[in-house]
Short mmCIF file of N, CA and C in Angstrom, two decimals:
data_model
loop_
_atom_site.label_atom_id
_atom_site.label_comp_id
_atom_site.label_asym_id
_atom_site.label_seq_id
_atom_site.Cartn_x
_atom_site.Cartn_y
_atom_site.Cartn_z
N ASP A 1 58.19 22.53 28.06
CA ASP A 1 58.27 21.08 27.73
C ASP A 1 56.97 20.37 28.24
N VAL A 2 56.33 20.98 29.27
CA VAL A 2 55.13 20.35 29.76
C VAL A 2 54.05 20.33 28.62
N GLY A 3 53.96 21.48 27.92
CA GLY A 3 53.04 21.52 26.80
C GLY A 3 53.36 20.56 25.72
N ASP A 4 54.63 20.33 25.42
CA ASP A 4 55.06 19.29 24.51
C ASP A 4 54.61 17.86 24.95
N LEU A 5 54.81 17.62 26.26
CA LEU A 5 54.45 16.34 26.83
C LEU A 5 52.89 16.13 26.64
N ILE A 6 52.12 17.06 26.98
CA ILE A 6 50.67 16.94 26.84
C ILE A 6 50.31 16.84 25.41
N ALA A 7 50.93 17.57 24.53
CA ALA A 7 50.58 17.45 23.13
C ALA A 7 50.92 16.05 22.52
N HIS A 8 52.00 15.44 23.09
CA HIS A 8 52.40 14.13 22.66
C HIS A 8 51.35 13.11 23.19
N LEU A 9 50.94 13.24 24.44
CA LEU A 9 50.00 12.33 25.02
C LEU A 9 48.63 12.44 24.21
N LYS A 10 48.24 13.62 23.79
CA LYS A 10 47.07 13.82 22.90
C LYS A 10 47.24 13.07 21.57
N LYS A 11 48.42 13.31 21.03
CA LYS A 11 48.74 12.64 19.68
C LYS A 11 48.67 11.10 19.81
N LEU A 12 49.08 10.55 20.95
CA LEU A 12 49.04 9.14 21.17
C LEU A 12 47.59 8.70 21.57
N GLY A 13 46.69 9.63 21.81
CA GLY A 13 45.30 9.29 22.20
C GLY A 13 45.14 8.83 23.67
N VAL A 14 46.12 9.11 24.51
CA VAL A 14 46.02 8.67 25.87
C VAL A 14 46.01 9.85 26.95
N ASP A 15 45.83 11.06 26.39
CA ASP A 15 45.81 12.24 27.31
C ASP A 15 44.66 12.19 28.31
N ASP A 16 43.50 11.67 27.96
CA ASP A 16 42.40 11.67 28.82
C ASP A 16 42.42 10.53 29.91
N ARG A 17 43.40 9.68 29.81
CA ARG A 17 43.55 8.61 30.81
C ARG A 17 44.94 8.57 31.40
N THR A 18 45.57 9.68 31.30
CA THR A 18 46.96 9.74 31.88
C THR A 18 47.01 10.79 33.01
N LEU A 19 47.54 10.23 34.13
CA LEU A 19 47.72 11.17 35.31
C LEU A 19 49.13 11.73 35.27
N ILE A 20 49.21 13.07 35.32
CA ILE A 20 50.50 13.74 35.41
C ILE A 20 50.63 14.41 36.74
N LEU A 21 51.74 14.10 37.40
CA LEU A 21 52.02 14.68 38.74
C LEU A 21 53.29 15.57 38.67
N PHE A 22 53.27 16.71 39.33
CA PHE A 22 54.41 17.65 39.46
C PHE A 22 54.60 17.87 40.95
N SER A 23 55.85 17.88 41.39
CA SER A 23 56.20 18.24 42.76
C SER A 23 57.59 18.58 42.79
N SER A 24 58.09 18.70 44.06
CA SER A 24 59.47 18.99 44.33
C SER A 24 59.94 18.15 45.52
N ASP A 25 61.21 18.06 45.74
CA ASP A 25 61.69 17.22 46.80
C ASP A 25 61.91 18.04 48.11
N ASN A 26 61.90 19.35 47.99
CA ASN A 26 62.17 20.18 49.20
C ASN A 26 61.75 21.62 48.84
N GLY A 27 61.81 22.48 49.84
CA GLY A 27 61.41 23.87 49.53
C GLY A 27 62.43 24.60 48.82
N PRO A 28 62.26 25.90 48.57
CA PRO A 28 63.22 26.62 47.78
C PRO A 28 64.57 26.65 48.44
N HIS A 29 65.65 26.86 47.59
CA HIS A 29 66.97 26.75 48.16
C HIS A 29 67.67 28.06 48.17
N ARG A 30 68.75 28.21 48.89
CA ARG A 30 69.65 29.43 49.00
C ARG A 30 70.73 29.41 47.94
N GLU A 31 70.99 28.23 47.35
CA GLU A 31 72.08 28.20 46.34
C GLU A 31 71.66 28.94 45.12
N GLY A 32 72.59 29.76 44.56
CA GLY A 32 72.32 30.43 43.34
C GLY A 32 73.39 31.55 43.06
N GLY A 33 74.50 31.41 43.66
CA GLY A 33 75.58 32.33 43.46
C GLY A 33 75.54 33.49 44.40
N SER A 34 76.53 34.33 44.34
CA SER A 34 76.69 35.42 45.33
C SER A 34 75.65 36.48 45.21
N ASN A 35 75.01 36.58 44.03
CA ASN A 35 74.03 37.58 43.80
C ASN A 35 72.58 37.18 44.11
N TYR A 36 72.46 35.92 44.52
CA TYR A 36 71.11 35.33 44.77
C TYR A 36 70.62 35.71 46.14
N ASP A 37 69.49 36.36 46.28
CA ASP A 37 68.98 36.73 47.50
C ASP A 37 67.57 36.12 47.64
N PRO A 38 67.34 34.99 48.37
CA PRO A 38 66.06 34.36 48.46
C PRO A 38 64.98 35.23 49.05
N ALA A 39 65.32 36.26 49.85
CA ALA A 39 64.29 37.15 50.41
C ALA A 39 63.70 37.99 49.37
N PHE A 40 64.38 38.29 48.22
CA PHE A 40 63.93 39.09 47.19
C PHE A 40 62.61 38.61 46.59
N PHE A 41 62.57 37.36 46.28
CA PHE A 41 61.26 36.77 45.64
C PHE A 41 60.38 36.13 46.68
N THR A 42 60.82 36.05 47.88
CA THR A 42 60.03 35.36 48.97
C THR A 42 59.52 34.01 48.49
N PRO A 43 60.42 33.08 48.09
CA PRO A 43 60.01 31.84 47.51
C PRO A 43 59.24 30.93 48.43
N SER A 44 59.42 31.14 49.74
CA SER A 44 58.72 30.30 50.74
C SER A 44 57.25 30.87 51.00
N GLY A 45 56.96 32.00 50.44
CA GLY A 45 55.66 32.68 50.72
C GLY A 45 55.63 33.07 52.16
N HIS A 46 54.53 32.77 52.83
CA HIS A 46 54.37 33.11 54.24
C HIS A 46 54.94 32.07 55.26
N PHE A 47 55.54 31.03 54.62
CA PHE A 47 56.17 30.05 55.52
C PHE A 47 57.60 30.32 55.87
N SER A 48 58.09 29.80 56.98
CA SER A 48 59.49 30.05 57.45
C SER A 48 60.44 29.03 56.87
N GLY A 49 61.64 29.41 56.50
CA GLY A 49 62.69 28.50 56.14
C GLY A 49 62.78 28.23 54.65
N LEU A 50 63.92 27.56 54.31
CA LEU A 50 64.29 27.15 53.00
C LEU A 50 64.69 25.72 53.03
N LYS A 51 65.20 25.24 51.92
CA LYS A 51 65.74 23.91 51.81
C LYS A 51 66.76 23.68 52.90
N ARG A 52 66.75 22.49 53.51
CA ARG A 52 67.51 22.04 54.67
C ARG A 52 67.06 22.54 56.02
N SER A 53 65.88 23.10 56.04
CA SER A 53 65.27 23.46 57.35
C SER A 53 63.99 22.55 57.47
N LEU A 54 63.52 22.31 58.67
CA LEU A 54 62.38 21.39 58.89
C LEU A 54 61.18 22.30 59.13
N THR A 55 61.28 23.62 59.03
CA THR A 55 60.07 24.42 59.08
C THR A 55 59.37 24.23 57.74
N ASP A 56 58.12 24.62 57.60
CA ASP A 56 57.33 24.31 56.47
C ASP A 56 57.92 24.95 55.18
N GLY A 57 58.66 26.05 55.25
CA GLY A 57 59.25 26.62 54.12
C GLY A 57 60.29 25.76 53.52
N GLY A 58 60.80 24.86 54.31
CA GLY A 58 61.87 23.91 53.83
C GLY A 58 61.31 22.58 53.35
N ILE A 59 60.16 22.18 53.87
CA ILE A 59 59.62 20.80 53.53
C ILE A 59 58.29 20.80 52.87
N ARG A 60 57.53 21.90 53.00
CA ARG A 60 56.22 21.96 52.25
C ARG A 60 56.49 22.30 50.80
N VAL A 61 55.95 21.49 49.89
CA VAL A 61 56.17 21.74 48.47
C VAL A 61 54.88 21.70 47.75
N PRO A 62 54.84 22.30 46.58
CA PRO A 62 53.65 22.22 45.68
C PRO A 62 53.49 20.79 45.18
N PHE A 63 52.26 20.41 45.02
CA PHE A 63 51.98 19.11 44.39
C PHE A 63 50.83 19.34 43.47
N ILE A 64 51.04 19.20 42.16
CA ILE A 64 50.04 19.43 41.14
C ILE A 64 49.68 18.23 40.39
N ALA A 65 48.40 17.99 40.18
CA ALA A 65 47.99 16.79 39.50
C ALA A 65 47.09 17.20 38.31
N ARG A 66 47.24 16.56 37.25
CA ARG A 66 46.46 16.74 36.01
C ARG A 66 46.02 15.36 35.48
N TRP A 67 44.68 15.25 35.49
CA TRP A 67 44.12 13.99 35.05
C TRP A 67 42.79 14.27 34.38
N PRO A 68 42.63 14.59 33.18
CA PRO A 68 41.39 15.08 32.61
C PRO A 68 40.24 14.06 32.87
N GLY A 69 39.09 14.67 33.30
CA GLY A 69 37.97 13.80 33.56
C GLY A 69 37.97 13.23 34.93
N THR A 70 39.07 13.31 35.69
CA THR A 70 39.16 12.66 37.00
C THR A 70 39.45 13.74 38.04
N VAL A 71 40.60 14.47 37.81
CA VAL A 71 40.96 15.55 38.73
C VAL A 71 40.32 16.88 38.24
N LYS A 72 39.39 17.37 38.99
CA LYS A 72 38.67 18.58 38.63
C LYS A 72 39.67 19.75 38.59
N ALA A 73 39.71 20.49 37.53
CA ALA A 73 40.62 21.57 37.24
C ALA A 73 40.31 22.64 38.33
N GLY A 74 41.37 23.22 38.88
CA GLY A 74 41.16 24.30 39.87
C GLY A 74 40.98 23.84 41.33
N THR A 75 40.89 22.48 41.50
CA THR A 75 40.70 21.96 42.84
C THR A 75 41.86 22.20 43.75
N VAL A 76 41.70 22.54 44.95
CA VAL A 76 42.68 22.73 46.01
C VAL A 76 42.34 21.78 47.12
N SER A 77 43.32 21.08 47.64
CA SER A 77 43.17 20.21 48.80
C SER A 77 44.06 20.66 49.97
N ASP A 78 43.60 20.42 51.14
CA ASP A 78 44.37 20.67 52.39
C ASP A 78 44.99 19.43 52.82
N HIS A 79 44.87 18.27 52.09
CA HIS A 79 45.46 17.03 52.53
C HIS A 79 46.93 17.09 52.72
N VAL A 80 47.46 16.53 53.78
CA VAL A 80 48.93 16.55 54.06
C VAL A 80 49.43 15.15 53.84
N GLY A 81 50.39 15.04 52.92
CA GLY A 81 50.98 13.75 52.66
C GLY A 81 52.48 13.90 52.46
N TYR A 82 53.05 12.76 51.95
CA TYR A 82 54.48 12.81 51.70
C TYR A 82 54.75 11.90 50.45
N PHE A 83 55.96 12.00 49.84
CA PHE A 83 56.23 11.24 48.63
C PHE A 83 55.99 9.77 48.78
N GLY A 84 56.12 9.22 49.90
CA GLY A 84 55.84 7.74 50.12
C GLY A 84 54.43 7.41 49.80
N ASP A 85 53.52 8.41 49.89
CA ASP A 85 52.10 8.06 49.63
C ASP A 85 51.84 7.75 48.16
N LEU A 86 52.85 8.08 47.27
CA LEU A 86 52.61 7.76 45.87
C LEU A 86 52.69 6.20 45.62
N MET A 87 53.41 5.50 46.47
CA MET A 87 53.43 4.02 46.39
C MET A 87 52.01 3.43 46.53
N ALA A 88 51.37 3.77 47.57
CA ALA A 88 49.96 3.25 47.81
C ALA A 88 49.04 3.79 46.70
N THR A 89 49.19 5.04 46.31
CA THR A 89 48.31 5.61 45.24
C THR A 89 48.51 4.86 43.94
N TRP A 90 49.69 4.71 43.49
CA TRP A 90 49.96 3.96 42.25
C TRP A 90 49.42 2.48 42.34
N CYS A 91 49.61 1.89 43.46
CA CYS A 91 49.12 0.50 43.66
C CYS A 91 47.55 0.49 43.58
N GLU A 92 46.87 1.43 44.23
CA GLU A 92 45.45 1.44 44.19
C GLU A 92 44.97 1.79 42.80
N LEU A 93 45.60 2.72 42.15
CA LEU A 93 45.11 2.99 40.70
C LEU A 93 45.39 1.93 39.72
N GLY A 94 46.45 1.15 39.99
CA GLY A 94 46.78 -0.02 39.14
C GLY A 94 46.23 -1.31 39.64
N ALA A 95 45.28 -1.29 40.66
CA ALA A 95 44.67 -2.47 41.16
C ALA A 95 45.67 -3.48 41.69
N ALA A 96 46.75 -3.00 42.28
CA ALA A 96 47.77 -3.87 42.83
C ALA A 96 47.71 -3.73 44.38
N LYS A 97 48.30 -4.68 45.07
CA LYS A 97 48.34 -4.61 46.54
C LYS A 97 49.56 -3.82 47.00
N THR A 98 49.29 -2.89 47.92
CA THR A 98 50.41 -2.08 48.42
C THR A 98 51.32 -2.96 49.29
N PRO A 99 52.59 -2.88 49.08
CA PRO A 99 53.54 -3.69 49.88
C PRO A 99 53.27 -3.52 51.37
N ALA A 100 53.49 -4.63 52.09
CA ALA A 100 53.31 -4.60 53.56
C ALA A 100 54.35 -3.76 54.18
N LYS A 101 54.18 -3.31 55.42
CA LYS A 101 55.07 -2.60 56.17
C LYS A 101 55.51 -1.26 55.52
N THR A 102 54.60 -0.61 54.94
CA THR A 102 54.83 0.82 54.44
C THR A 102 53.96 1.76 55.24
N ASN A 103 54.35 2.97 55.22
CA ASN A 103 53.50 4.09 55.89
C ASN A 103 52.75 4.84 54.78
N SER A 104 52.74 4.19 53.66
CA SER A 104 52.06 4.89 52.48
C SER A 104 50.56 4.91 52.54
N ILE A 105 49.93 5.98 52.33
CA ILE A 105 48.47 6.10 52.25
C ILE A 105 48.05 6.61 50.90
N SER A 106 47.22 5.92 50.20
CA SER A 106 46.81 6.31 48.88
C SER A 106 46.07 7.64 48.93
N ILE A 107 46.42 8.50 47.97
CA ILE A 107 45.71 9.84 47.83
C ILE A 107 44.71 9.74 46.67
N ALA A 108 44.37 8.57 46.20
CA ALA A 108 43.47 8.43 45.09
C ALA A 108 42.11 9.05 45.46
N PRO A 109 41.58 8.88 46.64
CA PRO A 109 40.31 9.61 46.93
C PRO A 109 40.40 11.11 46.73
N THR A 110 41.48 11.64 47.12
CA THR A 110 41.62 13.13 46.90
C THR A 110 41.79 13.46 45.46
N LEU A 111 42.52 12.69 44.74
CA LEU A 111 42.62 12.93 43.25
C LEU A 111 41.33 12.78 42.59
N ARG A 112 40.54 11.74 42.97
CA ARG A 112 39.28 11.55 42.31
C ARG A 112 38.16 12.50 42.82
N GLY A 113 38.36 13.09 43.99
CA GLY A 113 37.32 13.94 44.51
C GLY A 113 36.20 13.19 45.07
N ARG A 114 36.42 11.93 45.46
CA ARG A 114 35.33 11.11 46.04
C ARG A 114 35.90 10.07 46.96
N GLY A 115 35.11 9.65 47.91
CA GLY A 115 35.58 8.63 48.85
C GLY A 115 36.24 9.23 49.98
N ALA A 116 36.37 8.44 51.05
CA ALA A 116 36.99 8.91 52.32
C ALA A 116 38.52 8.91 52.19
N GLN A 117 39.15 10.04 52.39
CA GLN A 117 40.58 10.11 52.34
C GLN A 117 41.22 9.82 53.69
N ARG A 118 41.94 8.72 53.73
CA ARG A 118 42.68 8.43 55.01
C ARG A 118 43.73 9.58 55.29
N ARG A 119 44.09 9.80 56.50
CA ARG A 119 45.08 10.84 56.86
C ARG A 119 46.08 10.17 57.76
N HIS A 120 47.31 10.74 57.62
CA HIS A 120 48.38 10.27 58.61
C HIS A 120 48.14 10.78 59.99
N ASP A 121 48.33 9.91 61.01
CA ASP A 121 48.31 10.30 62.33
C ASP A 121 49.45 11.32 62.58
N PHE A 122 50.58 11.01 61.97
CA PHE A 122 51.74 11.87 62.11
C PHE A 122 52.72 11.64 60.95
N LEU A 123 53.51 12.64 60.67
CA LEU A 123 54.60 12.54 59.75
C LEU A 123 55.89 12.98 60.47
N TYR A 124 57.09 12.34 60.21
CA TYR A 124 58.29 12.61 60.87
C TYR A 124 59.35 12.83 59.93
N TRP A 125 60.31 13.83 60.29
CA TRP A 125 61.47 14.14 59.48
C TRP A 125 62.68 14.18 60.44
N GLU A 126 63.79 13.80 59.92
CA GLU A 126 65.13 14.07 60.56
C GLU A 126 66.06 14.68 59.54
N PHE A 127 66.94 15.54 60.03
CA PHE A 127 67.90 16.07 59.04
C PHE A 127 69.21 16.20 59.81
N TYR A 128 70.31 15.77 59.19
CA TYR A 128 71.61 15.66 59.82
C TYR A 128 72.63 16.64 59.37
N GLU A 129 72.29 17.72 58.70
CA GLU A 129 73.22 18.72 58.35
C GLU A 129 73.19 19.82 59.37
N GLN A 130 74.35 20.22 59.82
CA GLN A 130 74.48 21.21 60.93
C GLN A 130 73.86 20.66 62.22
N GLY A 131 74.16 19.44 62.53
CA GLY A 131 73.67 18.77 63.76
C GLY A 131 72.46 17.94 63.41
N VAL A 132 71.69 17.56 64.42
CA VAL A 132 70.49 16.69 64.22
C VAL A 132 69.28 17.55 64.49
N SER A 133 68.45 17.59 63.48
CA SER A 133 67.13 18.35 63.65
C SER A 133 66.02 17.27 63.44
N GLN A 134 64.97 17.49 64.15
CA GLN A 134 63.79 16.62 64.09
C GLN A 134 62.50 17.39 64.01
N ALA A 135 61.49 16.89 63.30
CA ALA A 135 60.23 17.50 63.32
C ALA A 135 59.15 16.31 63.27
N VAL A 136 58.06 16.60 63.89
CA VAL A 136 56.92 15.68 63.79
C VAL A 136 55.66 16.55 63.59
N LEU A 137 54.80 16.16 62.70
CA LEU A 137 53.54 16.82 62.40
C LEU A 137 52.48 15.87 62.85
N LEU A 138 51.72 16.33 63.85
CA LEU A 138 50.63 15.53 64.43
C LEU A 138 49.24 16.02 63.97
N ASP A 139 48.48 15.03 63.44
CA ASP A 139 47.12 15.37 63.11
C ASP A 139 47.01 16.46 62.00
N GLY A 140 48.10 16.68 61.19
CA GLY A 140 48.03 17.69 60.23
C GLY A 140 48.03 19.12 60.64
N ARG A 141 48.19 19.32 61.98
CA ARG A 141 48.07 20.64 62.59
C ARG A 141 49.19 21.05 63.49
N TRP A 142 49.56 20.17 64.37
CA TRP A 142 50.52 20.48 65.44
C TRP A 142 51.89 20.03 64.98
N LYS A 143 52.85 20.91 65.04
CA LYS A 143 54.23 20.59 64.62
C LYS A 143 55.23 20.80 65.74
N ALA A 144 55.90 19.74 66.11
CA ALA A 144 56.97 19.78 67.13
C ALA A 144 58.27 19.80 66.38
N LEU A 145 59.17 20.71 66.84
CA LEU A 145 60.42 20.93 66.13
C LEU A 145 61.60 21.04 67.13
N ARG A 146 62.62 20.24 66.86
CA ARG A 146 63.84 20.29 67.69
C ARG A 146 65.02 20.59 66.72
N LEU A 147 65.75 21.59 66.91
CA LEU A 147 66.79 22.00 66.00
C LEU A 147 68.26 21.74 66.43
N ARG A 148 69.03 21.19 65.55
CA ARG A 148 70.48 21.11 65.65
C ARG A 148 71.08 20.16 66.70
N THR A 149 70.29 19.80 67.69
CA THR A 149 70.85 18.88 68.65
C THR A 149 69.66 18.19 69.41
N LEU A 150 69.90 16.95 69.84
CA LEU A 150 68.90 16.16 70.50
C LEU A 150 68.57 16.76 71.86
N ASN A 151 69.53 17.61 72.39
CA ASN A 151 69.29 18.25 73.67
C ASN A 151 68.55 19.54 73.54
N ALA A 152 68.24 20.02 72.40
CA ALA A 152 67.53 21.30 72.14
C ALA A 152 66.08 21.17 72.72
N PRO A 153 65.64 22.26 73.18
CA PRO A 153 64.14 22.20 73.62
C PRO A 153 63.25 21.98 72.44
N ILE A 154 62.12 21.37 72.72
CA ILE A 154 61.14 21.07 71.62
C ILE A 154 60.25 22.26 71.54
N GLN A 155 60.13 22.81 70.37
CA GLN A 155 59.14 23.89 70.08
C GLN A 155 57.92 23.25 69.56
N LEU A 156 56.72 23.88 69.86
CA LEU A 156 55.49 23.36 69.35
C LEU A 156 54.69 24.49 68.65
N PHE A 157 54.27 24.27 67.47
CA PHE A 157 53.56 25.24 66.72
C PHE A 157 52.17 24.70 66.20
N ASP A 158 51.18 25.60 66.23
CA ASP A 158 49.87 25.31 65.70
C ASP A 158 49.78 25.89 64.25
N LEU A 159 50.01 24.96 63.30
CA LEU A 159 50.07 25.43 61.91
C LEU A 159 48.83 25.96 61.44
N LYS A 160 47.71 25.69 62.07
CA LYS A 160 46.42 26.24 61.63
C LYS A 160 46.31 27.74 61.92
N THR A 161 46.89 28.19 63.07
CA THR A 161 46.87 29.58 63.41
C THR A 161 48.21 30.28 63.17
N ASP A 162 49.24 29.46 63.03
CA ASP A 162 50.60 30.02 62.88
C ASP A 162 51.41 29.31 61.80
N PRO A 163 50.99 29.36 60.50
CA PRO A 163 51.67 28.65 59.45
C PRO A 163 53.08 29.05 59.26
N ALA A 164 53.49 30.26 59.70
CA ALA A 164 54.88 30.64 59.60
C ALA A 164 55.77 30.12 60.73
N GLU A 165 55.23 29.33 61.65
CA GLU A 165 55.92 28.77 62.71
C GLU A 165 56.75 29.81 63.53
N LYS A 166 56.11 30.88 63.89
CA LYS A 166 56.82 31.95 64.66
C LYS A 166 56.47 31.90 66.20
N THR A 167 55.40 31.43 66.64
CA THR A 167 55.10 31.42 68.00
C THR A 167 55.13 30.01 68.63
N ASN A 168 56.03 29.81 69.54
CA ASN A 168 56.23 28.54 70.14
C ASN A 168 55.12 28.39 71.22
#
């Protein structure tokens, strides 16, 4: 269907000025019936966890952008963002003012491959299934994680040297 979408944009004559974004709302999931074994395909790659975990295997997702003439094909970025950043991005691209009191940072400089890309000082997650779990990513590198209860010890991971979050 993606090919059909692109073909339709070309037919309309707007393909070269249309930004297409693909992503997911969470990491791979365990749901799939009694015969589904997530370890078989290693859907999280070298990251730990699946959907409903706050390790990167559960919250890190692919983000793919296509914008002919603007996003250079094959470009890979290490920028760390979150879905809320799309608000500021769309506002910047549409020459609108980003609403006040948001944590949204435009990723337009990364998409365009030019200009200074602002970065989040931190990103924070909470998850309330099977207790309360919390995670905070500091400076795009250090991840603090507390699992299932607010009384649990805080684990700290250096994602630069330990992307699988194995060594506290």
